[in-house]
Coordinates of C-alpha atoms and ligand atoms in Angstrom, one line a residue:
M18 CA -4.5 22.7 4.6
A19 CA -2.2 21.6 1.7
R20 CA -3.0 18.2 0.4
L21 CA -0.4 15.5 0.6
R22 CA 1.1 15.1 -2.9
T23 CA 1.0 11.3 -3.3
A24 CA 2.3 9.0 -6.1
I25 CA 1.1 5.4 -6.5
L26 CA 3.5 2.8 -7.7
I27 CA 2.0 -0.2 -9.5
S28 CA 3.1 -3.2 -11.7
G29 CA -0.2 -4.6 -12.8
R30 CA -4.0 -4.5 -12.4
G31 CA -4.2 -1.5 -10.1
S32 CA -7.4 -2.2 -8.3
N33 CA -6.0 -0.7 -5.1
M34 CA -4.7 2.2 -7.1
Q35 CA -8.3 2.8 -8.3
A36 CA -9.6 2.7 -4.8
L37 CA -7.0 5.3 -3.7
I38 CA -7.7 7.6 -6.7
E39 CA -11.4 7.4 -6.0
S40 CA -10.9 8.3 -2.3
C41 CA -8.8 11.3 -3.2
R42 CA -11.2 12.6 -5.8
A43 CA -13.0 15.0 -3.5
P44 CA -11.2 18.3 -3.2
S45 CA -11.6 18.0 0.5
A46 CA -9.6 14.8 0.6
P47 CA -6.3 15.3 2.6
A48 CA -4.2 13.6 -0.1
E49 CA -4.1 14.1 -3.8
I50 CA -2.8 11.6 -6.4
V51 CA -0.2 13.5 -8.5
L52 CA 1.2 10.5 -10.4
V53 CA 0.7 6.8 -11.1
L54 CA 4.0 5.2 -12.0
S55 CA 4.5 1.7 -13.3
N56 CA 7.6 -0.3 -14.0
H57 CA 5.6 -2.2 -16.7
P58 CA 4.5 -0.3 -19.8
D59 CA 1.6 -2.7 -20.2
A60 CA 0.2 -2.5 -16.6
A61 CA -3.6 -2.5 -16.9
G62 CA -3.7 0.1 -14.1
L63 CA -2.1 2.8 -16.3
A64 CA -5.2 3.0 -18.5
H65 CA -7.5 3.2 -15.6
A66 CA -5.4 6.0 -14.1
A67 CA -5.4 7.9 -17.3
Q68 CA -9.2 7.5 -17.7
A69 CA -9.5 8.9 -14.2
G70 CA -7.5 12.0 -15.3
V71 CA -4.4 11.1 -13.3
S72 CA -0.9 11.7 -14.7
T73 CA 0.9 8.4 -15.5
A74 CA 4.5 7.5 -16.1
V75 CA 6.5 4.3 -17.0
V76 CA 9.9 3.7 -15.6
D77 CA 10.7 0.4 -17.2
H78 CA 13.1 -1.6 -15.1
R79 CA 14.4 -3.4 -18.2
S80 CA 15.9 -0.2 -19.5
Y81 CA 18.2 0.1 -16.5
P82 CA 21.5 -1.8 -15.9
D83 CA 20.8 -2.5 -12.2
R84 CA 18.5 -1.9 -9.3
A85 CA 20.3 1.2 -8.2
A86 CA 20.0 2.9 -11.6
F87 CA 16.3 1.9 -11.8
D88 CA 15.6 3.3 -8.4
A89 CA 17.4 6.5 -9.3
G90 CA 15.2 6.7 -12.4
L91 CA 12.1 6.2 -10.2
D92 CA 13.3 8.9 -7.9
R93 CA 13.9 11.4 -10.7
R94 CA 10.4 10.9 -12.1
L95 CA 8.8 11.2 -8.6
G96 CA 10.8 14.3 -7.9
A97 CA 9.6 15.8 -11.3
A98 CA 6.0 15.2 -10.2
G99 CA 6.6 16.9 -6.9
A100 CA 5.6 13.7 -5.0
E101 CA 5.9 13.9 -1.2
F102 CA 4.5 10.5 -0.3
L103 CA 4.4 7.1 -2.0
C104 CA 1.8 4.3 -1.9
L105 CA 3.0 0.9 -3.2
A106 CA 0.0 -0.9 -4.7
G107 CA 1.0 -4.2 -6.2
F108 CA 4.4 -2.9 -7.1
M109 CA 6.5 -6.0 -7.8
R110 CA 10.0 -4.7 -7.6
L111 CA 12.4 -5.0 -4.7
L112 CA 13.6 -1.5 -3.8
T113 CA 17.2 -0.7 -2.8
P114 CA 18.1 0.3 0.7
A115 CA 19.1 3.7 -0.5
F116 CA 15.6 4.3 -2.1
V117 CA 13.8 2.9 1.0
E118 CA 15.9 5.1 3.3
R119 CA 15.3 8.2 1.1
W120 CA 11.5 7.6 1.4
R121 CA 11.6 6.4 5.0
D122 CA 8.3 7.2 6.8
R123 CA 7.0 8.6 3.5
M124 CA 6.2 5.3 1.8
I125 CA 3.4 2.8 2.6
N126 CA 2.4 -0.6 1.2
I127 CA -0.6 -2.9 1.3
H128 CA 0.0 -6.6 1.8
P129 CA -2.6 -9.3 1.5
S130 CA -2.0 -11.0 4.9
L131 CA -2.1 -10.1 8.6
L132 CA 1.6 -9.2 8.9
P133 CA 3.9 -10.3 10.4
A134 CA 2.3 -13.6 9.3
F135 CA 2.9 -14.6 5.7
P136 CA 5.2 -11.9 4.2
G137 CA 6.0 -12.5 0.5
L138 CA 4.0 -14.2 -2.2
D139 CA 1.1 -16.7 -2.2
T140 CA -0.3 -15.4 1.0
H141 CA -3.8 -16.8 0.6
A142 CA -2.7 -20.4 -0.1
R143 CA -0.2 -20.2 2.7
A144 CA -2.8 -19.0 5.2
L145 CA -5.1 -21.9 4.2
A146 CA -2.2 -24.4 4.4
A147 CA -1.4 -23.2 7.9
G148 CA -5.0 -23.6 9.0
A149 CA -5.3 -19.9 9.9
R150 CA -8.7 -19.1 11.2
F151 CA -8.5 -15.4 10.4
H152 CA -6.9 -13.7 7.4
G153 CA -6.8 -10.2 6.0
C154 CA -4.6 -7.4 4.9
T155 CA -2.2 -4.9 6.3
V156 CA -1.1 -1.3 5.4
H157 CA 2.4 -0.5 6.8
F158 CA 5.2 1.8 6.4
V159 CA 8.0 0.4 4.2
R160 CA 11.3 -0.8 5.6
F161 CA 14.0 -2.6 3.7
E162 CA 13.1 -6.2 4.6
T163 CA 10.2 -7.3 2.4
D164 CA 6.8 -6.7 3.9
T165 CA 8.1 -5.3 7.2
G166 CA 7.6 -1.9 8.8
P167 CA 5.3 -0.2 11.3
I168 CA 1.8 -1.4 10.8
I169 CA -0.8 1.4 10.3
A170 CA -4.0 -0.6 9.9
Q171 CA -5.3 -4.2 9.4
A172 CA -8.6 -5.6 8.2
V173 CA -9.6 -9.1 9.2
L174 CA -12.0 -11.8 8.0
P175 CA -12.7 -15.3 9.2
V176 CA -11.5 -18.1 7.0
Q177 CA -14.4 -20.4 5.9
P178 CA -14.0 -24.2 5.6
A179 CA -14.8 -24.1 1.9
D180 CA -12.3 -21.3 1.1
T181 CA -9.9 -21.7 -1.7
P182 CA -6.9 -19.3 -2.4
D183 CA -9.0 -17.6 -5.0
S184 CA -12.1 -17.2 -2.8
L185 CA -10.0 -15.9 0.0
A186 CA -8.1 -13.5 -2.3
A187 CA -11.4 -12.1 -3.6
R188 CA -12.8 -11.4 -0.1
V189 CA -9.5 -9.9 1.1
L190 CA -9.3 -7.7 -1.9
V191 CA -12.7 -6.1 -1.0
L192 CA -11.2 -5.3 2.4
E193 CA -8.0 -3.9 0.8
H194 CA -10.0 -1.5 -1.2
R195 CA -11.5 -0.1 2.0
L196 CA -8.5 -0.2 4.2
Y197 CA -5.9 1.4 1.9
P198 CA -7.8 4.6 1.3
Q199 CA -8.5 4.8 5.1
A200 CA -4.9 4.4 6.0
L201 CA -3.7 7.0 3.5
T202 CA -6.4 9.4 4.8
W203 CA -5.2 9.0 8.3
V204 CA -1.5 9.5 7.3
A205 CA -2.4 12.6 5.2
E206 CA -4.5 14.0 8.1
G207 CA -1.4 13.7 10.3
R208 CA -3.0 11.2 12.6
V209 CA -0.3 8.6 12.4
R210 CA 2.8 8.8 14.5
I211 CA 5.6 6.3 14.3
E212 CA 7.1 5.1 17.6
G213 CA 9.9 2.7 17.0
D214 CA 8.5 -0.4 15.3
R215 CA 4.8 0.6 15.7
T216 CA 2.4 3.4 14.9
I217 CA -0.1 5.3 17.0
V218 CA -3.2 6.5 15.2
S219 CA -5.0 9.2 17.1
G220 CA -8.6 10.4 16.9
A221 CA -9.7 8.2 14.0
V222 CA -13.4 7.1 13.7
V223 CA -13.2 3.6 12.4
P224 CA -15.8 1.6 10.5
P225 CA -16.0 -1.5 12.6
S226 CA -16.8 -3.7 9.6
V227 CA -13.4 -3.0 8.3
L228 CA -11.3 -3.2 11.4
L229 CA -12.5 -5.8 13.8
N230 CA -9.9 -5.1 16.5
P231 CA -11.9 -3.8 19.5
E232 CA -8.9 -2.0 20.8
W233 CA -8.8 0.2 17.7
P234 CA -8.1 3.1 17.6
E235 CA -5.5 3.9 20.2
K236 CA -6.0 7.4 21.6
Ligands
GRF27 C1 -3.0 -6.8 -3.8 O1 -3.4 -8.0 -3.3 C2 -2.0 -6.1 -2.9 O2 -2.3 -6.4 -1.5 C3 -0.7 -6.8 -3.2 O3 -0.7 -6.9 -4.6 C4 -2.1 -7.0 -5.1 C5 -2.2 -5.9 -6.1 O4 -3.5 -5.9 -6.7 N1 0.4 -6.0 -2.8 P1 -4.0 -4.6 -7.5 O5 -2.9 -4.4 -8.6 O6 -4.1 -3.5 -6.5 O7 -5.3 -5.0 -8.0

């Protein structure tokens, strides 16, 4: 079966990007990473991607007069790479409705909270301040409102009394690096069906240490 031609959009460190690249390295992987694209020329992830032998590109938002022009520039570069599917991985630009619509159901994101709780920034500090007992991360299809869209997968961990935003961020990041490749694999295998505001994942074998929801997966 043809592999899903996937581009990863980053703005910085790119540790989730690295996890995705690693998981797609095997020729038998259902997705292949055809491009890593950053809006920042100095994003650390670009060097890691190049080292891993993945094509990279920079579409610098500062070179464009407005968001629509920037998004059109992104789209041109993605088209040139033959990308069919997008993974946002720490991509820190708001996308226009036109771009989101164009890539509807073909663009996913990872967010460091259990959505719909704590969309936006500073999720770990906000989870602690709210006294949340559990925290984690979410992979979801992208809709226009920030950090919304049908949820594909979540990974959960208990909050410890001694946790700080940094300690929580570090533990959640470990989960992110396992969850995002798993979610991309499911999508690329054609297991994920969108029904309204939710998704159905069929036939997936789930490592229980990542996904603690006993209901998972739905058949
Ligand atoms: C991650 O925590 C991700 O969930 C969020 O931004 C961060 C990016 O980190 N969207 P990295 O660049 O993947 O290391």
